[in-house]
XYZ file of N, CA and C in Angstrom:
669
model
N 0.841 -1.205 0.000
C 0.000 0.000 0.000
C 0.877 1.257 0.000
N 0.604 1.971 -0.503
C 0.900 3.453 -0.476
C 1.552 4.232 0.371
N 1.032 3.639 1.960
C 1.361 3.907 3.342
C 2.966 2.937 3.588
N 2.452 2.154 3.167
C 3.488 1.147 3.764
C 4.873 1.944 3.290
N 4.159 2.313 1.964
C 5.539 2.956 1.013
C 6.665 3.951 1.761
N 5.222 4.663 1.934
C 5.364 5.870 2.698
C 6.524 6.069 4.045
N 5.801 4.999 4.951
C 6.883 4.556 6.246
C 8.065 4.040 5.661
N 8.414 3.425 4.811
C 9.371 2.290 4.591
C 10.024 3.426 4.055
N 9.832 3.936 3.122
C 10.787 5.775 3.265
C 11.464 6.175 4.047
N 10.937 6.722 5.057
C 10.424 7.541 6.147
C 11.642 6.330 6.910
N 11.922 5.507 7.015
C 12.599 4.789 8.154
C 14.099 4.432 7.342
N 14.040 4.410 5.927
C 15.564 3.849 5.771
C 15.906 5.257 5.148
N 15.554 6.355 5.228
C 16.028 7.689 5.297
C 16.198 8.531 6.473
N 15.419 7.932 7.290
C 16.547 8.008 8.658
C 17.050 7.609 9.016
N 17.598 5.878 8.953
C 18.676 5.473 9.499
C 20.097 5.560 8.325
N 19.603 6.538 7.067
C 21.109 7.192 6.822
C 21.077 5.682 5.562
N 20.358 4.681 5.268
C 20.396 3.609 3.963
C 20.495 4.336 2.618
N 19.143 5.334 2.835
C 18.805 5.559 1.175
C 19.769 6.367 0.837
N 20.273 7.048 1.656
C 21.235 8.388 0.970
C 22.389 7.991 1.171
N 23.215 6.670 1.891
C 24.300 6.362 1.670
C 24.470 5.803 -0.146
N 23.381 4.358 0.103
C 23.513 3.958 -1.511
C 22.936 4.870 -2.538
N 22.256 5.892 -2.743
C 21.904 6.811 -3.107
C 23.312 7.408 -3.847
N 23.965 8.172 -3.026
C 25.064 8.618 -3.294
C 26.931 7.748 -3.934
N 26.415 6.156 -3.605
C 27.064 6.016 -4.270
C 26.463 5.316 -5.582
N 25.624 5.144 -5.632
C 24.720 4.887 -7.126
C 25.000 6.350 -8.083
N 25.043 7.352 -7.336
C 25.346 9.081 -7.826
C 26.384 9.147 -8.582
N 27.327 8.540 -7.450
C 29.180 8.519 -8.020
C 29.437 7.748 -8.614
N 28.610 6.836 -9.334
C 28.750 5.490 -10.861
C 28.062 6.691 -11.884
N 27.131 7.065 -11.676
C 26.224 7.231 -12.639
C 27.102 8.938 -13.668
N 27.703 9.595 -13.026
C 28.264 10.738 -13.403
C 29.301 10.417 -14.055
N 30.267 9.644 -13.370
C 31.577 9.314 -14.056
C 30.887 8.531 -15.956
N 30.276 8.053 -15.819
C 29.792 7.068 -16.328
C 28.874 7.760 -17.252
N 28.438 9.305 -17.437
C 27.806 9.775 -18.246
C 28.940 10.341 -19.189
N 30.023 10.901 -18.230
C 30.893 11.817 -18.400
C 31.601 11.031 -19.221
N 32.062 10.163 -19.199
C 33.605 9.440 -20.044
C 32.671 8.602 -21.430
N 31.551 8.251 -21.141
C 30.755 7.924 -22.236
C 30.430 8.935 -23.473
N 30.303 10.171 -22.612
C 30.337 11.241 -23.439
C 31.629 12.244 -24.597
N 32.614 12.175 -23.357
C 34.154 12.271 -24.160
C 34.683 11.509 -24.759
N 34.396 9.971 -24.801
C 34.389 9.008 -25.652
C 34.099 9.071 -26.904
N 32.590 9.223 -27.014
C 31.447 9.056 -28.365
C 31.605 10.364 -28.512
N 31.989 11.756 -28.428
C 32.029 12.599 -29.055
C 32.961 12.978 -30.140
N 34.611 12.651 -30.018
C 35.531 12.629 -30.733
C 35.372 12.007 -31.904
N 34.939 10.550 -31.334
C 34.474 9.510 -32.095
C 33.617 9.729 -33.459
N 32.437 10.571 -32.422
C 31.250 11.123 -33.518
C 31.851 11.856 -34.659
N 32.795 12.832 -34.703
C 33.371 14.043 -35.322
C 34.249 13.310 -36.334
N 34.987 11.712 -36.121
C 35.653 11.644 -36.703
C 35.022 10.473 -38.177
N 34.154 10.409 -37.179
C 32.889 9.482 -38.188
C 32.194 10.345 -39.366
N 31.836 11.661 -38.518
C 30.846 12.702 -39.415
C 31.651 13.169 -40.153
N 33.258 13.305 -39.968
C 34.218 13.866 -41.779
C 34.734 12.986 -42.096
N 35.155 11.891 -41.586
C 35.628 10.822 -42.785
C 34.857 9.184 -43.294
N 34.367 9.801 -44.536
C 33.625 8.788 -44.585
C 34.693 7.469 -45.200
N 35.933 6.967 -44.959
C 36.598 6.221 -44.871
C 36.260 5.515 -43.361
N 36.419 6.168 -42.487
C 36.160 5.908 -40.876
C 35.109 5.227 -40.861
N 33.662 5.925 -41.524
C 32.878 5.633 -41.657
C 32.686 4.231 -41.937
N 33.466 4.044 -43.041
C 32.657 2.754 -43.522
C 34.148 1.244 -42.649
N 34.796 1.885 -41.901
C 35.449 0.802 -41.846
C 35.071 0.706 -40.354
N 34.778 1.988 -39.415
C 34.196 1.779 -37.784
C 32.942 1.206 -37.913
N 31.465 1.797 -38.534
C 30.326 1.396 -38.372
C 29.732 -0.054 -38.203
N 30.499 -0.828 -39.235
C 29.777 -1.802 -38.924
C 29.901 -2.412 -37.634
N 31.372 -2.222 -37.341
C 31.332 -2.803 -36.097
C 30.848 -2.211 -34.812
N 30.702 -0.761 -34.649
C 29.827 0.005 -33.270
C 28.455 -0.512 -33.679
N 27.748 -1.060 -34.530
C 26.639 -1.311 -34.853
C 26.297 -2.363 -34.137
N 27.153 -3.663 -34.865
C 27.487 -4.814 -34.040
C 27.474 -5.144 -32.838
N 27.878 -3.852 -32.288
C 28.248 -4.173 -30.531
C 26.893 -3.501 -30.247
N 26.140 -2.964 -30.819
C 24.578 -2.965 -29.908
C 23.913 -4.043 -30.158
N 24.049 -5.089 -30.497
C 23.507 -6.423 -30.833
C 23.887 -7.374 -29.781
N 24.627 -7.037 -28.889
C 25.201 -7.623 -27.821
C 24.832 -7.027 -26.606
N 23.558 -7.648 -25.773
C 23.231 -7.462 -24.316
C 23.766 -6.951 -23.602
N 24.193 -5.570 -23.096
C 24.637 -4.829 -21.769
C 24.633 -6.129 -20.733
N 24.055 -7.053 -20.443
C 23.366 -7.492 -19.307
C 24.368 -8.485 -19.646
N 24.915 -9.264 -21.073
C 25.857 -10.044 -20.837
C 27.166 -9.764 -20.826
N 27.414 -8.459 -21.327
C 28.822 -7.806 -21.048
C 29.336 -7.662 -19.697
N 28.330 -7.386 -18.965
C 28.504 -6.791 -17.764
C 29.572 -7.719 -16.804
N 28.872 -9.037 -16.656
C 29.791 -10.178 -16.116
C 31.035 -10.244 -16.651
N 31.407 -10.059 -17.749
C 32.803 -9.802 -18.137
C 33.578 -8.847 -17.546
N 33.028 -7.477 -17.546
C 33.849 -6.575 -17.109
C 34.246 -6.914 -15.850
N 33.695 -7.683 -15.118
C 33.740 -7.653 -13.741
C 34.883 -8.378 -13.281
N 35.303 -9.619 -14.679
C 36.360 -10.054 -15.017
C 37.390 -9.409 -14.992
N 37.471 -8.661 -16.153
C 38.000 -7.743 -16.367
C 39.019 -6.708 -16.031
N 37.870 -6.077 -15.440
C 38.211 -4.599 -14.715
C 38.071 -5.302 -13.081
N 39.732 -4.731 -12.088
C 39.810 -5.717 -11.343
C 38.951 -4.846 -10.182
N 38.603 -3.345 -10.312
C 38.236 -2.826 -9.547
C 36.793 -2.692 -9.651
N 35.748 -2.907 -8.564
C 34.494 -3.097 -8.648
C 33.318 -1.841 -9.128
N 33.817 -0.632 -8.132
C 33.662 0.437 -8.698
C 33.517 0.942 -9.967
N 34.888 0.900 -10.912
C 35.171 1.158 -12.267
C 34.026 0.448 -13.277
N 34.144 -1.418 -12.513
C 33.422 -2.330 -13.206
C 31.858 -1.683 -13.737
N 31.553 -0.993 -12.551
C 29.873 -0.341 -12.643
C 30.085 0.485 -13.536
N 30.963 1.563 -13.411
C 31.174 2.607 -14.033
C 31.141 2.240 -15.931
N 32.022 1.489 -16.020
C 32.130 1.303 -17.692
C 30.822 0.356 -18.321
N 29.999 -0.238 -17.188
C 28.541 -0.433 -17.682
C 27.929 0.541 -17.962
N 27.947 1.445 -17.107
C 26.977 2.882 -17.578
C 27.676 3.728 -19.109
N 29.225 3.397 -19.036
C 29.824 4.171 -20.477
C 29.301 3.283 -21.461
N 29.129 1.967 -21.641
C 28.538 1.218 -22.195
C 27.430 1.449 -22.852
N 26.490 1.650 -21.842
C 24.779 1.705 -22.230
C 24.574 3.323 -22.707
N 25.788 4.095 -22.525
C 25.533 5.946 -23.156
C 26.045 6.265 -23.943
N 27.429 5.085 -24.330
C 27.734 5.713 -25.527
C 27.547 5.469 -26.971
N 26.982 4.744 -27.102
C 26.197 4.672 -28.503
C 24.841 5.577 -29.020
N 24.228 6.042 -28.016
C 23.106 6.920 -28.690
C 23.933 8.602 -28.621
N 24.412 8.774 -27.955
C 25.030 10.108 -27.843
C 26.460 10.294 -28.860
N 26.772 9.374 -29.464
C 27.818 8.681 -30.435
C 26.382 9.098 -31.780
N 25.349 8.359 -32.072
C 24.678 8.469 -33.223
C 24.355 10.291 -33.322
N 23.915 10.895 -32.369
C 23.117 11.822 -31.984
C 24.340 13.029 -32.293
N 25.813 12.566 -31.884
C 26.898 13.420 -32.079
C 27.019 13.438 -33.843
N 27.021 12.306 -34.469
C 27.115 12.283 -35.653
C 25.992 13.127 -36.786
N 24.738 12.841 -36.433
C 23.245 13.415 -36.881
C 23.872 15.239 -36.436
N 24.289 15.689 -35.403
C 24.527 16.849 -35.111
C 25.259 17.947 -36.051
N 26.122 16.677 -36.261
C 27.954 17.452 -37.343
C 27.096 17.502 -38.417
N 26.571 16.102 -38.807
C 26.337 16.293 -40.577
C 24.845 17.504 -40.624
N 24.190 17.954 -39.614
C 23.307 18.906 -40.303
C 23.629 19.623 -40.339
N 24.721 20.672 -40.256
C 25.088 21.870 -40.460
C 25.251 21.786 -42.215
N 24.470 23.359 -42.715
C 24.397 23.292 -43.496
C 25.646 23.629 -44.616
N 25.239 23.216 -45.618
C 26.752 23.539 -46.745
C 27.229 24.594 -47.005
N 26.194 25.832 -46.859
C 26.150 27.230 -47.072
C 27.229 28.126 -46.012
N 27.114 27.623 -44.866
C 27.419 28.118 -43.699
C 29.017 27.749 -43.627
N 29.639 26.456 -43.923
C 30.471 25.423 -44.220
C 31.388 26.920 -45.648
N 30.569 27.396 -46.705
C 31.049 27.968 -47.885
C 30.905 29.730 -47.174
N 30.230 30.284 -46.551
C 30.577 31.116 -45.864
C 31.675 31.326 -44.957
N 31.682 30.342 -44.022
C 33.476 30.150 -43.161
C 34.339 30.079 -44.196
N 34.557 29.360 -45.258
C 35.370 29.349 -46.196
C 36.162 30.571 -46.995
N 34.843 31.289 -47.379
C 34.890 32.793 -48.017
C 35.563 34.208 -46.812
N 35.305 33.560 -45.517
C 35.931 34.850 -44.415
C 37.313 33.552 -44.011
N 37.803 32.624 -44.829
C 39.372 32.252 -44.632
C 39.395 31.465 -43.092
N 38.100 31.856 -43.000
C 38.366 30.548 -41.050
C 39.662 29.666 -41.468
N 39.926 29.321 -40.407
C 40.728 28.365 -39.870
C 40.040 26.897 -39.557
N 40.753 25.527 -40.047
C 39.565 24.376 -39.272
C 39.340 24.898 -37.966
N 40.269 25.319 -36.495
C 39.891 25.175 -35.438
C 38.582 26.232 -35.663
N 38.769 27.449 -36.169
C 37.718 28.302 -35.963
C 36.321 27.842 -36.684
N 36.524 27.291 -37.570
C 35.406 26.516 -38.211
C 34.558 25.243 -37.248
N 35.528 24.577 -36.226
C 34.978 23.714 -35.600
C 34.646 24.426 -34.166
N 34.786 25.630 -33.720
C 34.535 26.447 -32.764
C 33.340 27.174 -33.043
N 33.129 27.861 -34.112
C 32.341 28.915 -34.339
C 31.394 28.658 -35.024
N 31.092 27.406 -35.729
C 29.889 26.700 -36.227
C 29.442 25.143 -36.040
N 30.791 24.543 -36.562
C 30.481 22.779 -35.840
C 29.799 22.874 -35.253
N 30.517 23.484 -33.631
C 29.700 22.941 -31.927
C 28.713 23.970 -31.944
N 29.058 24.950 -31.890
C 27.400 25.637 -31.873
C 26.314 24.968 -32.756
N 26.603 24.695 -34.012
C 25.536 24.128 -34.968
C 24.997 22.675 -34.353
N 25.794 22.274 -33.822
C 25.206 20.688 -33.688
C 25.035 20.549 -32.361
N 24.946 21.291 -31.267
C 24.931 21.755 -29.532
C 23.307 21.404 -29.933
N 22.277 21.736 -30.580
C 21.414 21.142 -29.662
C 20.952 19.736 -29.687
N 21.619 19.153 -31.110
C 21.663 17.651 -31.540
C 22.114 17.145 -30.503
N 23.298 17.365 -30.622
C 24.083 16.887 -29.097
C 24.027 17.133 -27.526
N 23.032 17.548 -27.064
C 22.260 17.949 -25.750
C 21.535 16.902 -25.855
N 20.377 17.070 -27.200
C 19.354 15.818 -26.601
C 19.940 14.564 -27.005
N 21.081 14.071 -27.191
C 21.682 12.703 -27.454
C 22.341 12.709 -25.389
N 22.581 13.924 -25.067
C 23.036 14.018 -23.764
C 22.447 13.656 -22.974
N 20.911 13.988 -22.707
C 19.351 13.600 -22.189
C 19.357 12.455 -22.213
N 19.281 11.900 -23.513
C 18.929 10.003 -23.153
C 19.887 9.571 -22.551
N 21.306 10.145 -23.110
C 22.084 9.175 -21.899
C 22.531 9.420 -20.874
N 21.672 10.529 -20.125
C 21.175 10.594 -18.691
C 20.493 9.682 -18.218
N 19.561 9.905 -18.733
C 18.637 8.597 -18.183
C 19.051 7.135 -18.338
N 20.011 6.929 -19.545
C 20.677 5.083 -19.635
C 21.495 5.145 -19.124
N 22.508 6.316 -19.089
C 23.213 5.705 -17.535
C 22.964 5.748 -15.895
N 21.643 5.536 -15.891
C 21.205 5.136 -14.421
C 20.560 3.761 -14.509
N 20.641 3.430 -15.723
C 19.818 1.786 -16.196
C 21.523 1.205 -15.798
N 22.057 1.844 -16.925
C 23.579 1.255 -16.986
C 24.034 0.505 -15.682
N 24.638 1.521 -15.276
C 24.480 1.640 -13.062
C 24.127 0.570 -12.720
N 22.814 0.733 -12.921
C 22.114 -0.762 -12.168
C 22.430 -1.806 -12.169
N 22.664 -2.200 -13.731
C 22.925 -3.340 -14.278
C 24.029 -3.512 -13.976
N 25.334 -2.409 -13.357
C 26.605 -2.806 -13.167
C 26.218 -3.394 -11.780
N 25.455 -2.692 -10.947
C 25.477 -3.271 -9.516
C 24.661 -4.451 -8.972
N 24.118 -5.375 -10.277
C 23.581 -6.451 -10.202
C 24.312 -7.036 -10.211
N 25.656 -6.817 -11.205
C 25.722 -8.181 -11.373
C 27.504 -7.822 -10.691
N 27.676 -6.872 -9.872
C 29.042 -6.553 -9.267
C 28.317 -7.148 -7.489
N 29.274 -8.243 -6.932
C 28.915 -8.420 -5.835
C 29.871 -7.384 -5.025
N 28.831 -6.433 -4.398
C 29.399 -5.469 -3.697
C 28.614 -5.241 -2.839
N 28.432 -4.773 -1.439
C 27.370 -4.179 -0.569
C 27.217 -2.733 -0.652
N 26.506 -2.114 -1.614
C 26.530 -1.259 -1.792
C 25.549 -0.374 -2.885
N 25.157 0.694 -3.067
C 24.639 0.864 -4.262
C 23.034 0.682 -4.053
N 21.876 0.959 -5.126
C 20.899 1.570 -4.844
C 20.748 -0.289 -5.788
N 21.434 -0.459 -6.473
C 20.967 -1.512 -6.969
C 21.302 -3.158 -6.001
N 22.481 -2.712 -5.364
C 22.524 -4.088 -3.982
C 21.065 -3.634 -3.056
N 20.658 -2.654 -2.828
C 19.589 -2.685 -2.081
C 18.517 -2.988 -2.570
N 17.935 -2.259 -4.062
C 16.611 -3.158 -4.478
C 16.631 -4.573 -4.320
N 18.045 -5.564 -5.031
C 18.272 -6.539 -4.927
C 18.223 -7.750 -3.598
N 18.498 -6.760 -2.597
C 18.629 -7.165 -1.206
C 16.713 -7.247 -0.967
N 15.842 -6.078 -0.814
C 15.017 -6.037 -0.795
C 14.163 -6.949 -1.683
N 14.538 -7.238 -2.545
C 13.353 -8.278 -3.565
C 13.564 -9.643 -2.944
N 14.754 -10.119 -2.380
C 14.972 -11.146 -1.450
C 14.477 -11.608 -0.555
N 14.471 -10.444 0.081
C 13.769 -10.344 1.681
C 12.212 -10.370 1.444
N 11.549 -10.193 0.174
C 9.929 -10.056 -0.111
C 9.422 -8.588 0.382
N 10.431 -7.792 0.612
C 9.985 -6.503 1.035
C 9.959 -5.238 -0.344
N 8.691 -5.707 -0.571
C 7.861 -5.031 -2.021
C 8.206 -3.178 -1.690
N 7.869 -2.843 -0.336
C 7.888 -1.311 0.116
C 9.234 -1.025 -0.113
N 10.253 -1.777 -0.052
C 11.536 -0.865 0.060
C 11.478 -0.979 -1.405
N 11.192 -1.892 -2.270
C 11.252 -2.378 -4.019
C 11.309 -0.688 -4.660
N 10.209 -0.366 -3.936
C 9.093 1.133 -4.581
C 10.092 2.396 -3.728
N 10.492 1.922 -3.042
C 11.109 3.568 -2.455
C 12.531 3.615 -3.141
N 13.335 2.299 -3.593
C 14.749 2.150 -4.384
C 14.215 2.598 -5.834
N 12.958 2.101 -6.116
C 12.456 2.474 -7.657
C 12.252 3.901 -7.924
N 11.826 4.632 -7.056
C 11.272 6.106 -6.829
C 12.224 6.681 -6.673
N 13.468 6.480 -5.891
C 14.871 6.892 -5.826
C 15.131 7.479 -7.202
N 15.112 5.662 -7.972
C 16.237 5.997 -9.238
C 15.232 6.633 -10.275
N 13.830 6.824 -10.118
C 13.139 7.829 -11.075
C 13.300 9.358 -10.509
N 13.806 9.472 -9.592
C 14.198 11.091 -8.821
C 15.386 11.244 -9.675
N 16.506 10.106 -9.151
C 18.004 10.601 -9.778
C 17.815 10.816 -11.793
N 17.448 10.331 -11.866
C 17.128 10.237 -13.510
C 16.456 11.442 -13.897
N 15.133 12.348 -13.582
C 14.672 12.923 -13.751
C 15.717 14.662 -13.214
N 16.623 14.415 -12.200
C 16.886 15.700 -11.591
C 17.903 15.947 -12.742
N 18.753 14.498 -13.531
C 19.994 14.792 -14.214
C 19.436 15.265 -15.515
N 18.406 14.915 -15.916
C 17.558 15.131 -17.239
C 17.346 16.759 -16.799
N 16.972 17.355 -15.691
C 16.566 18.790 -15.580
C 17.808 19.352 -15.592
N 18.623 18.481 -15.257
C 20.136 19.613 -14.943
C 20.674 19.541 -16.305
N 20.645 18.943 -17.206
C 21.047 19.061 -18.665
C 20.121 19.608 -19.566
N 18.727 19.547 -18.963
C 18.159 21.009 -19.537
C 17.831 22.378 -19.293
N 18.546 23.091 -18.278
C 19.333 23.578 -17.587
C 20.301 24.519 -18.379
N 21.305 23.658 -18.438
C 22.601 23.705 -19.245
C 22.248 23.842 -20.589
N 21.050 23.358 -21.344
C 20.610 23.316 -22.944
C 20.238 25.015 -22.725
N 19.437 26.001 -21.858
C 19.030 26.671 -22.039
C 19.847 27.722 -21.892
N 21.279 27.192 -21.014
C 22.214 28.406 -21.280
C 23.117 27.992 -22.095
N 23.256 27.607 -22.382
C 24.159 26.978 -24.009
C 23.574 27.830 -25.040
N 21.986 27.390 -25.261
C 21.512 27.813 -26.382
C 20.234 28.942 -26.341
N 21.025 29.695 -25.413
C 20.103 31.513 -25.223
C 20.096 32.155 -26.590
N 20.895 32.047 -27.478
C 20.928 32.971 -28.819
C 20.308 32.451 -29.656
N 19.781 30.618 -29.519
C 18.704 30.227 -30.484
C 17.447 30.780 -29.549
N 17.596 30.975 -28.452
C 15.980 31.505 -27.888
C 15.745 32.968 -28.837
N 16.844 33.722 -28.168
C 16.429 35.345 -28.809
C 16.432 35.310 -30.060
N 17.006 34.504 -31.113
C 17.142 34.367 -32.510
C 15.282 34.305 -32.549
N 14.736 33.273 -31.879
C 13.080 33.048 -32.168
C 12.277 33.931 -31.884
N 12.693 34.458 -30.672
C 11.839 35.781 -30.179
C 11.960 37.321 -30.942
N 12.947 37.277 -31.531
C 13.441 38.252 -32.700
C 12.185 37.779 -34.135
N 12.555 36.701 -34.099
C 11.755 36.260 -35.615
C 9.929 36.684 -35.676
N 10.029 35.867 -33.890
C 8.085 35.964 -33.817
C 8.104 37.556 -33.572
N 8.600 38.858 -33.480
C 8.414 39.634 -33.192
C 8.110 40.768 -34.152
């Protein structure tokens, strides 16, 4: 019931549970957006100008989404000797392929015109990839940022299922589905729809001061 929910809250947030694993479910999930992201971005850029890259990387980043997060995971754990990290490169895992596609979709819409304008004022590549690239493809690449906010808190999880550790928001649902205690199930579930939803606001947030000059550009137009 609802209530039950309610108390079962109310008691492992005061004895200091939810916000210990809370916080370290926090400290997987950031690293783990972050290096997924500096990863698949380079990546993206080097995909979106050479279509040599193109055709000799794709098939295989393609490939590797055909392969279960859920069975990789046990490997890394192999792997990577540290348990921590182990979680961590599940979540780079599960973020960097859509923010990798989303980086690519970003570069190639900038238009040709704009591309032959930098050309005609003598830019420089860096100034060309400063002064139109990232601005041009910043909001492509925000909302490729968004989803993998939210998959790397799936990611996370899946690292802390299958990482035997005492610890983490995902050893506690896990612990709790054991024990038959459905109330704590819903307050670990409600957790990770809080953490998911606050990182999704804080990167749109950041979209709206990034991209203030496409606001006034619109408010100029409707005016």
């Amino acid at each position: 019931a609802p209530l039950d929910v309610w108390q079962q809250f109310l008691l492992v947030l005061g004895d200091g549970r939810l916000l210990r694993h809370s916080l370290i479910t926090i400290s997987e999930i950031i690293p783990g957006l972050l290096i997924g992201f500096l990863i698949a971005l380079p990546l993206g850029y080097l995909l979106a100008k050479s279509p040599l890259a193109d055709r000799l990387l794709s098939p295989y980043l393609i490939a590797s989404q055909a392969i279960p997060v859920i069975a990789i995971a046990p490997l890394l754990t192999i792997w990577v000797t540290s348990s921590y990290w182990a979680r961590v490169w599940v979540a780079v895992l599960v973020v960097f392929f859509p923010i990798l596609v989303n980086s690519i979709a970003g570069l190639r819409s900038v238009p040709i015109e704009l591309y032959e304008l930098m050309h005609s004022l003598q830019a420089t590549r860096g100034q060309i990839f400063r002064k139109l690239e990232i601005p041009a493809a910043m909001p492509v690449l925000l909302a490729g940022l968004k989803v993998g906010a939210t998959l790397a808190v799936i990611g996370t999880l899946v690292g802390e299922f299958v990482q035997p550790k005492s610890d983490g928001l995902g050893f506690l649902l896990v612990t709790a589905r054991y024990q038959f205690k459905t109330d704590l199930v819903f307050v670990v579930l409600f957790t990770l729809v809080l953490i998911a939803l606050s990182l999704y606001a804080l990167i749109a947030l950041m979209e709206r001061r990034l991209l203030h000059w496409r606001n006034n550009t619109r408010q100029k137009q409707g005016a």
